[in-house]
Amino acid sequence: GFQRSMTSDADNVLTDKRIKELKSLPKGYGKGQLVAICELGKTYVTTLDERCDAEFQRKVGAYGADSGRFATEIKRVAYLESPNGNGDGSIGGVKLSGRGGVFKVKVDKNVIPDGWIE
């Protein structure tokens, strides 16, 4: 299969094991759950040269020719807290049936991490 080497501050190469760890959900989260909140930035048309820039790749989570012409900046991401409502910062997703495309959901405020609601 296709493999890509990426630099890491720790050892200059991300191993297959580390990539798998980074792609996996943390303990307490699973399939069929809403697990995180994210703030998106602007979406814009890009060139291949822009998509090959390391800073650009960190902002959009895409890599050069592997990504499409349109890019959306990812400003910040945080895991949701446990829906138990005790505000202790414990982790855990919110059950949610999947749907195709982009959609809105309503969740209890107690699962939103500090600093996301004004």
Short mmCIF file of N, CA, C and O in Angstrom, two decimals:
data_model
loop_
_atom_site.label_atom_id
_atom_site.label_comp_id
_atom_site.label_asym_id
_atom_site.label_seq_id
_atom_site.Cartn_x
_atom_site.Cartn_y
_atom_site.Cartn_z
N GLY A 1 0.82 -1.20 0.00
CA GLY A 1 0.00 0.00 0.00
C GLY A 1 0.86 1.26 0.00
O GLY A 1 2.04 1.22 0.25
N PHE A 2 0.21 2.36 -0.27
CA PHE A 2 0.88 3.66 -0.30
C PHE A 2 1.21 4.10 1.12
O PHE A 2 0.38 4.04 2.00
N GLN A 3 2.43 4.52 1.35
CA GLN A 3 2.83 5.02 2.66
C GLN A 3 3.53 6.35 2.48
O GLN A 3 4.20 6.58 1.49
N ARG A 4 3.38 7.22 3.46
CA ARG A 4 3.99 8.54 3.38
C ARG A 4 4.79 8.78 4.66
O ARG A 4 4.32 8.52 5.74
N SER A 5 6.00 9.28 4.51
CA SER A 5 6.79 9.67 5.67
C SER A 5 6.46 11.11 6.01
O SER A 5 6.35 11.96 5.13
N MET A 6 6.28 11.38 7.28
CA MET A 6 6.00 12.74 7.75
C MET A 6 6.96 13.03 8.89
O MET A 6 7.32 12.15 9.64
N THR A 7 7.36 14.27 9.01
CA THR A 7 8.29 14.60 10.07
C THR A 7 7.56 14.70 11.40
O THR A 7 6.41 15.08 11.48
N SER A 8 8.24 14.33 12.43
CA SER A 8 7.75 14.39 13.79
C SER A 8 8.82 15.02 14.64
O SER A 8 10.01 14.78 14.44
N ASP A 9 8.43 15.86 15.59
CA ASP A 9 9.42 16.47 16.47
C ASP A 9 10.19 15.41 17.26
O ASP A 9 11.34 15.59 17.58
N ALA A 10 9.54 14.29 17.53
CA ALA A 10 10.16 13.27 18.37
C ALA A 10 11.28 12.53 17.67
O ALA A 10 12.37 12.40 18.19
N ASP A 11 11.03 12.02 16.47
CA ASP A 11 12.04 11.17 15.84
C ASP A 11 12.17 11.38 14.33
O ASP A 11 12.76 10.56 13.65
N ASN A 12 11.63 12.46 13.83
CA ASN A 12 11.70 12.84 12.42
C ASN A 12 10.90 11.94 11.48
O ASN A 12 10.81 12.24 10.31
N VAL A 13 10.35 10.83 11.95
CA VAL A 13 9.53 9.96 11.11
C VAL A 13 8.37 9.42 11.94
O VAL A 13 8.58 8.96 13.05
N LEU A 14 7.18 9.50 11.40
CA LEU A 14 6.04 8.88 12.06
C LEU A 14 5.96 7.43 11.60
O LEU A 14 5.89 7.15 10.41
N THR A 15 6.00 6.52 12.54
CA THR A 15 5.90 5.10 12.20
C THR A 15 4.45 4.75 11.89
O THR A 15 3.52 5.48 12.24
N ASP A 16 4.25 3.61 11.24
CA ASP A 16 2.90 3.14 10.97
C ASP A 16 2.11 2.99 12.27
O ASP A 16 0.93 3.32 12.32
N LYS A 17 2.77 2.51 13.32
CA LYS A 17 2.11 2.35 14.61
C LYS A 17 1.64 3.70 15.16
O LYS A 17 0.52 3.84 15.63
N ARG A 18 2.50 4.70 15.07
CA ARG A 18 2.14 6.03 15.58
C ARG A 18 1.02 6.65 14.75
O ARG A 18 0.12 7.29 15.30
N ILE A 19 1.05 6.46 13.44
CA ILE A 19 -0.02 6.97 12.58
C ILE A 19 -1.35 6.33 12.98
O ILE A 19 -2.36 7.00 13.10
N LYS A 20 -1.34 5.02 13.22
CA LYS A 20 -2.55 4.31 13.66
C LYS A 20 -3.06 4.89 14.98
O LYS A 20 -4.26 5.09 15.16
N GLU A 21 -2.15 5.15 15.93
CA GLU A 21 -2.53 5.73 17.21
C GLU A 21 -3.17 7.10 17.02
O GLU A 21 -4.18 7.42 17.63
N LEU A 22 -2.58 7.92 16.15
CA LEU A 22 -3.10 9.27 15.92
C LEU A 22 -4.46 9.25 15.24
O LEU A 22 -5.27 10.17 15.43
N LYS A 23 -4.73 8.24 14.44
CA LYS A 23 -6.00 8.13 13.73
C LYS A 23 -7.10 7.49 14.57
O LYS A 23 -8.27 7.54 14.21
N SER A 24 -6.73 6.88 15.70
CA SER A 24 -7.70 6.18 16.55
C SER A 24 -8.33 7.12 17.55
O SER A 24 -7.71 8.09 17.99
N LEU A 25 -9.57 6.81 17.91
CA LEU A 25 -10.25 7.60 18.94
C LEU A 25 -9.68 7.26 20.31
O LEU A 25 -9.35 6.10 20.58
N PRO A 26 -9.59 8.24 21.20
CA PRO A 26 -9.12 7.96 22.56
C PRO A 26 -10.12 7.07 23.32
O PRO A 26 -11.29 6.97 22.95
N LYS A 27 -9.65 6.45 24.39
CA LYS A 27 -10.50 5.64 25.24
C LYS A 27 -11.68 6.49 25.71
O LYS A 27 -11.51 7.64 26.08
N GLY A 28 -12.86 5.93 25.68
CA GLY A 28 -14.06 6.66 26.09
C GLY A 28 -14.89 7.13 24.90
O GLY A 28 -16.02 7.55 25.07
N TYR A 29 -14.32 7.08 23.71
CA TYR A 29 -15.02 7.48 22.49
C TYR A 29 -15.13 6.28 21.58
O TYR A 29 -14.26 5.41 21.58
N GLY A 30 -16.18 6.26 20.75
CA GLY A 30 -16.34 5.13 19.84
C GLY A 30 -17.15 5.49 18.62
O GLY A 30 -17.63 6.62 18.46
N LYS A 31 -17.34 4.50 17.75
CA LYS A 31 -18.14 4.68 16.55
C LYS A 31 -19.58 4.96 16.96
O LYS A 31 -20.04 4.52 18.01
N GLY A 32 -20.29 5.70 16.11
CA GLY A 32 -21.68 6.02 16.41
C GLY A 32 -21.84 7.13 17.42
O GLY A 32 -22.88 7.27 18.05
N GLN A 33 -20.77 7.92 17.60
CA GLN A 33 -20.80 9.01 18.56
C GLN A 33 -20.32 10.31 17.93
O GLN A 33 -19.46 10.30 17.04
N LEU A 34 -20.85 11.39 18.43
CA LEU A 34 -20.31 12.71 18.17
C LEU A 34 -19.18 12.87 19.17
O LEU A 34 -19.39 12.71 20.37
N VAL A 35 -17.95 13.11 18.71
CA VAL A 35 -16.81 13.05 19.61
C VAL A 35 -16.06 14.37 19.80
O VAL A 35 -15.30 14.53 20.74
N ALA A 36 -16.27 15.32 18.89
CA ALA A 36 -15.47 16.54 18.97
C ALA A 36 -16.23 17.73 18.40
O ALA A 36 -17.23 17.58 17.71
N ILE A 37 -15.72 18.90 18.72
CA ILE A 37 -16.23 20.15 18.18
C ILE A 37 -15.07 20.80 17.44
O ILE A 37 -13.91 20.68 17.87
N CYS A 38 -15.36 21.46 16.33
CA CYS A 38 -14.28 22.14 15.62
C CYS A 38 -14.77 23.49 15.13
O CYS A 38 -15.95 23.70 14.88
N GLU A 39 -13.83 24.40 15.03
CA GLU A 39 -14.08 25.72 14.46
C GLU A 39 -13.36 25.77 13.13
O GLU A 39 -12.15 25.53 13.06
N LEU A 40 -14.13 26.04 12.08
CA LEU A 40 -13.56 26.09 10.75
C LEU A 40 -13.30 27.52 10.33
O LEU A 40 -14.03 28.43 10.71
N GLY A 41 -12.27 27.71 9.55
CA GLY A 41 -11.94 29.02 9.00
C GLY A 41 -12.51 29.15 7.60
O GLY A 41 -13.49 28.51 7.24
N LYS A 42 -11.83 29.92 6.81
CA LYS A 42 -12.32 30.19 5.46
C LYS A 42 -12.05 28.99 4.54
O LYS A 42 -11.14 28.20 4.76
N THR A 43 -12.87 28.88 3.51
CA THR A 43 -12.68 27.89 2.45
C THR A 43 -12.28 28.66 1.20
O THR A 43 -12.87 29.68 0.88
N TYR A 44 -11.27 28.18 0.51
CA TYR A 44 -10.80 28.89 -0.66
C TYR A 44 -10.17 27.94 -1.67
O TYR A 44 -9.84 26.80 -1.35
N VAL A 45 -10.02 28.41 -2.89
CA VAL A 45 -9.38 27.65 -3.97
C VAL A 45 -7.87 27.77 -3.79
O VAL A 45 -7.36 28.85 -3.47
N THR A 46 -7.16 26.67 -4.02
CA THR A 46 -5.70 26.66 -3.82
C THR A 46 -5.00 26.18 -5.09
O THR A 46 -5.60 25.59 -5.97
N THR A 47 -3.71 26.41 -5.10
CA THR A 47 -2.85 25.88 -6.16
C THR A 47 -2.08 24.69 -5.60
O THR A 47 -1.98 24.52 -4.37
N LEU A 48 -1.51 23.88 -6.45
CA LEU A 48 -0.70 22.76 -6.00
C LEU A 48 0.48 23.25 -5.18
O LEU A 48 0.83 22.65 -4.16
N ASP A 49 1.12 24.35 -5.60
CA ASP A 49 2.25 24.90 -4.84
C ASP A 49 1.83 25.25 -3.41
O ASP A 49 2.55 24.97 -2.46
N GLU A 50 0.65 25.88 -3.26
CA GLU A 50 0.16 26.21 -1.92
C GLU A 50 -0.09 24.94 -1.11
O GLU A 50 0.26 24.88 0.07
N ARG A 51 -0.67 23.92 -1.75
CA ARG A 51 -0.99 22.69 -1.04
C ARG A 51 0.25 21.90 -0.63
O ARG A 51 0.18 21.04 0.23
N CYS A 52 1.39 22.19 -1.24
CA CYS A 52 2.64 21.52 -0.90
C CYS A 52 3.41 22.23 0.20
O CYS A 52 4.43 21.73 0.67
N ASP A 53 2.94 23.39 0.64
CA ASP A 53 3.59 24.15 1.71
C ASP A 53 3.27 23.52 3.07
O ASP A 53 2.11 23.24 3.38
N ALA A 54 4.29 23.29 3.89
CA ALA A 54 4.13 22.62 5.18
C ALA A 54 3.16 23.36 6.10
O ALA A 54 2.33 22.73 6.77
N GLU A 55 3.24 24.66 6.17
CA GLU A 55 2.32 25.44 7.03
C GLU A 55 0.88 25.29 6.56
O GLU A 55 -0.03 25.11 7.36
N PHE A 56 0.67 25.33 5.26
CA PHE A 56 -0.67 25.12 4.70
C PHE A 56 -1.19 23.74 5.09
O PHE A 56 -2.33 23.58 5.50
N GLN A 57 -0.34 22.74 4.97
CA GLN A 57 -0.75 21.38 5.28
C GLN A 57 -1.19 21.23 6.73
O GLN A 57 -2.16 20.53 7.03
N ARG A 58 -0.51 21.91 7.65
CA ARG A 58 -0.90 21.87 9.07
C ARG A 58 -2.24 22.55 9.28
O ARG A 58 -3.04 22.10 10.10
N LYS A 59 -2.52 23.63 8.56
CA LYS A 59 -3.77 24.37 8.74
C LYS A 59 -4.99 23.62 8.23
O LYS A 59 -6.07 23.76 8.78
N VAL A 60 -4.83 22.86 7.16
CA VAL A 60 -6.00 22.21 6.55
C VAL A 60 -6.00 20.69 6.71
O VAL A 60 -6.99 20.04 6.40
N GLY A 61 -4.91 20.10 7.17
CA GLY A 61 -4.85 18.66 7.35
C GLY A 61 -4.89 17.90 6.04
O GLY A 61 -5.51 16.85 5.94
N ALA A 62 -4.27 18.45 5.01
CA ALA A 62 -4.23 17.80 3.70
C ALA A 62 -2.83 17.95 3.13
O ALA A 62 -2.08 18.84 3.53
N TYR A 63 -2.51 17.10 2.17
CA TYR A 63 -1.15 17.03 1.68
C TYR A 63 -1.06 17.13 0.17
O TYR A 63 -1.47 16.21 -0.54
N GLY A 64 -0.53 18.23 -0.33
CA GLY A 64 -0.19 18.41 -1.73
C GLY A 64 -1.18 17.88 -2.73
O GLY A 64 -2.37 18.19 -2.70
N ALA A 65 -0.68 17.04 -3.61
CA ALA A 65 -1.50 16.51 -4.70
C ALA A 65 -2.59 15.56 -4.19
O ALA A 65 -3.53 15.25 -4.91
N ASP A 66 -2.48 15.09 -2.94
CA ASP A 66 -3.50 14.21 -2.36
C ASP A 66 -4.79 14.95 -2.05
O ASP A 66 -5.82 14.34 -1.83
N SER A 67 -4.74 16.27 -2.00
CA SER A 67 -5.92 17.05 -1.62
C SER A 67 -6.52 17.73 -2.85
O SER A 67 -5.87 17.87 -3.88
N GLY A 68 -7.75 18.15 -2.71
CA GLY A 68 -8.45 18.81 -3.81
C GLY A 68 -8.11 20.29 -3.89
O GLY A 68 -7.35 20.82 -3.09
N ARG A 69 -8.70 20.95 -4.88
CA ARG A 69 -8.44 22.38 -5.11
C ARG A 69 -8.98 23.26 -3.99
O ARG A 69 -8.45 24.32 -3.74
N PHE A 70 -10.07 22.84 -3.36
CA PHE A 70 -10.66 23.65 -2.29
C PHE A 70 -10.10 23.21 -0.95
O PHE A 70 -9.94 22.02 -0.70
N ALA A 71 -9.82 24.17 -0.09
CA ALA A 71 -9.30 23.88 1.25
C ALA A 71 -10.08 24.70 2.27
O ALA A 71 -10.45 25.84 2.00
N THR A 72 -10.32 24.11 3.42
CA THR A 72 -10.96 24.81 4.53
C THR A 72 -10.02 24.76 5.72
O THR A 72 -9.57 23.68 6.12
N GLU A 73 -9.70 25.92 6.28
CA GLU A 73 -8.82 25.98 7.45
C GLU A 73 -9.51 25.38 8.66
O GLU A 73 -10.71 25.57 8.87
N ILE A 74 -8.75 24.65 9.46
CA ILE A 74 -9.23 24.12 10.74
C ILE A 74 -8.60 24.99 11.82
O ILE A 74 -7.40 24.93 12.03
N LYS A 75 -9.42 25.81 12.48
CA LYS A 75 -8.89 26.76 13.46
C LYS A 75 -8.60 26.11 14.80
O LYS A 75 -7.58 26.36 15.42
N ARG A 76 -9.53 25.28 15.29
CA ARG A 76 -9.31 24.60 16.56
C ARG A 76 -10.27 23.42 16.66
O ARG A 76 -11.32 23.40 16.04
N VAL A 77 -9.85 22.42 17.45
CA VAL A 77 -10.62 21.20 17.63
C VAL A 77 -10.48 20.78 19.09
O VAL A 77 -9.41 20.94 19.68
N ALA A 78 -11.55 20.27 19.68
CA ALA A 78 -11.49 19.76 21.05
C ALA A 78 -12.45 18.59 21.18
O ALA A 78 -13.53 18.58 20.58
N TYR A 79 -12.06 17.58 21.95
CA TYR A 79 -12.96 16.47 22.24
C TYR A 79 -14.09 16.96 23.14
O TYR A 79 -13.90 17.83 23.99
N LEU A 80 -15.26 16.39 22.96
CA LEU A 80 -16.40 16.70 23.82
C LEU A 80 -16.19 16.06 25.18
O LEU A 80 -15.51 15.05 25.30
N GLU A 81 -16.82 16.65 26.18
CA GLU A 81 -16.76 16.07 27.51
C GLU A 81 -17.86 15.03 27.65
O GLU A 81 -18.77 14.93 26.83
N SER A 82 -17.79 14.26 28.71
CA SER A 82 -18.78 13.23 28.97
C SER A 82 -20.16 13.86 29.13
O SER A 82 -20.29 14.91 29.77
N PRO A 83 -21.19 13.25 28.57
CA PRO A 83 -22.54 13.81 28.68
C PRO A 83 -23.18 13.62 30.05
O PRO A 83 -24.36 13.86 30.22
N ASN A 84 -22.39 13.23 31.06
CA ASN A 84 -22.98 12.99 32.38
C ASN A 84 -23.36 14.27 33.12
O ASN A 84 -24.01 14.22 34.15
N GLY A 85 -22.94 15.40 32.61
CA GLY A 85 -23.37 16.68 33.17
C GLY A 85 -22.69 17.11 34.44
O GLY A 85 -23.09 18.08 35.05
N ASN A 86 -21.62 16.42 34.87
CA ASN A 86 -21.00 16.82 36.12
C ASN A 86 -19.89 17.85 35.95
O ASN A 86 -19.33 18.32 36.92
N GLY A 87 -19.58 18.18 34.70
CA GLY A 87 -18.59 19.23 34.44
C GLY A 87 -17.19 18.93 34.92
O GLY A 87 -16.39 19.82 35.15
N ASP A 88 -16.87 17.64 35.10
CA ASP A 88 -15.55 17.28 35.63
C ASP A 88 -14.49 17.13 34.55
O ASP A 88 -13.36 16.79 34.84
N GLY A 89 -14.87 17.37 33.30
CA GLY A 89 -13.90 17.28 32.21
C GLY A 89 -13.66 15.86 31.74
O GLY A 89 -12.78 15.63 30.92
N SER A 90 -14.43 14.88 32.26
CA SER A 90 -14.23 13.51 31.80
C SER A 90 -14.65 13.39 30.33
O SER A 90 -15.47 14.15 29.84
N ILE A 91 -14.04 12.44 29.65
CA ILE A 91 -14.27 12.33 28.21
C ILE A 91 -15.33 11.30 27.89
O ILE A 91 -15.65 10.44 28.69
N GLY A 92 -15.87 11.40 26.71
CA GLY A 92 -16.85 10.45 26.22
C GLY A 92 -17.73 11.11 25.18
O GLY A 92 -18.09 12.27 25.32
N GLY A 93 -18.06 10.40 24.15
CA GLY A 93 -18.85 10.96 23.06
C GLY A 93 -20.34 10.97 23.36
O GLY A 93 -20.80 10.46 24.37
N VAL A 94 -21.09 11.57 22.44
CA VAL A 94 -22.55 11.66 22.52
C VAL A 94 -23.11 10.77 21.42
O VAL A 94 -22.74 10.92 20.25
N LYS A 95 -23.99 9.84 21.76
CA LYS A 95 -24.56 8.94 20.75
C LYS A 95 -25.25 9.74 19.66
O LYS A 95 -25.98 10.69 19.93
N LEU A 96 -24.99 9.34 18.41
CA LEU A 96 -25.57 10.04 17.27
C LEU A 96 -25.56 9.11 16.07
O LEU A 96 -24.53 8.53 15.74
N SER A 97 -26.69 8.97 15.43
CA SER A 97 -26.76 8.18 14.20
C SER A 97 -26.13 8.97 13.07
O SER A 97 -26.37 10.17 12.95
N GLY A 98 -25.36 8.30 12.25
CA GLY A 98 -24.71 8.95 11.14
C GLY A 98 -25.68 9.37 10.04
O GLY A 98 -26.74 8.78 9.89
N ARG A 99 -25.31 10.39 9.31
CA ARG A 99 -26.07 10.88 8.17
C ARG A 99 -25.08 11.27 7.10
O ARG A 99 -23.95 11.63 7.40
N GLY A 100 -25.51 11.28 5.86
CA GLY A 100 -24.64 11.71 4.78
C GLY A 100 -24.53 13.22 4.73
O GLY A 100 -25.45 13.94 5.16
N GLY A 101 -23.42 13.72 4.24
CA GLY A 101 -23.24 15.16 4.06
C GLY A 101 -23.01 15.91 5.35
O GLY A 101 -22.70 15.35 6.38
N VAL A 102 -23.18 17.22 5.27
CA VAL A 102 -22.99 18.10 6.42
C VAL A 102 -24.35 18.35 7.06
O VAL A 102 -25.33 18.59 6.36
N PHE A 103 -24.41 18.29 8.38
CA PHE A 103 -25.68 18.51 9.06
C PHE A 103 -25.43 19.13 10.42
O PHE A 103 -24.33 19.06 10.97
N LYS A 104 -26.45 19.76 10.98
CA LYS A 104 -26.36 20.38 12.30
C LYS A 104 -26.97 19.44 13.32
O LYS A 104 -27.88 18.67 13.03
N VAL A 105 -26.45 19.52 14.54
CA VAL A 105 -27.00 18.74 15.65
C VAL A 105 -27.13 19.64 16.87
O VAL A 105 -26.43 20.64 16.99
N LYS A 106 -28.03 19.28 17.75
CA LYS A 106 -28.16 19.97 19.03
C LYS A 106 -27.60 19.05 20.11
O LYS A 106 -27.91 17.86 20.14
N VAL A 107 -26.74 19.62 20.95
CA VAL A 107 -26.18 18.86 22.06
C VAL A 107 -26.31 19.68 23.33
O VAL A 107 -26.42 20.91 23.28
N ASP A 108 -26.30 19.00 24.47
CA ASP A 108 -26.34 19.70 25.75
C ASP A 108 -25.08 20.54 25.91
O ASP A 108 -23.99 20.11 25.53
N LYS A 109 -25.24 21.70 26.50
CA LYS A 109 -24.09 22.59 26.72
C LYS A 109 -23.03 21.95 27.60
O LYS A 109 -21.85 22.28 27.49
N ASN A 110 -23.42 21.02 28.46
CA ASN A 110 -22.45 20.44 29.39
C ASN A 110 -21.40 19.57 28.71
O ASN A 110 -20.41 19.20 29.33
N VAL A 111 -21.59 19.20 27.43
CA VAL A 111 -20.57 18.42 26.73
C VAL A 111 -19.57 19.30 25.98
O VAL A 111 -18.54 18.81 25.53
N ILE A 112 -19.89 20.59 25.87
CA ILE A 112 -19.00 21.51 25.16
C ILE A 112 -17.86 21.93 26.08
O ILE A 112 -18.10 22.40 27.19
N PRO A 113 -16.61 21.78 25.66
CA PRO A 113 -15.47 22.14 26.51
C PRO A 113 -15.46 23.66 26.81
O PRO A 113 -16.02 24.46 26.07
N ASP A 114 -14.81 24.02 27.91
CA ASP A 114 -14.66 25.43 28.29
C ASP A 114 -14.04 26.22 27.16
O ASP A 114 -13.16 25.74 26.45
N GLY A 115 -14.50 27.47 26.99
CA GLY A 115 -13.93 28.37 26.02
C GLY A 115 -14.59 28.33 24.64
O GLY A 115 -14.19 29.04 23.75
N TRP A 116 -15.61 27.49 24.46
CA TRP A 116 -16.27 27.38 23.16
C TRP A 116 -17.59 28.13 23.11
O TRP A 116 -18.06 28.46 22.03
N ILE A 117 -18.20 28.38 24.24
CA ILE A 117 -19.48 29.09 24.29
C ILE A 117 -19.26 30.43 24.99
O ILE A 117 -18.68 30.47 26.06
N GLU A 118 -19.74 31.47 24.34
CA GLU A 118 -19.55 32.81 24.94
C GLU A 118 -20.65 33.14 25.90
O GLU A 118 -21.73 32.66 25.87
#
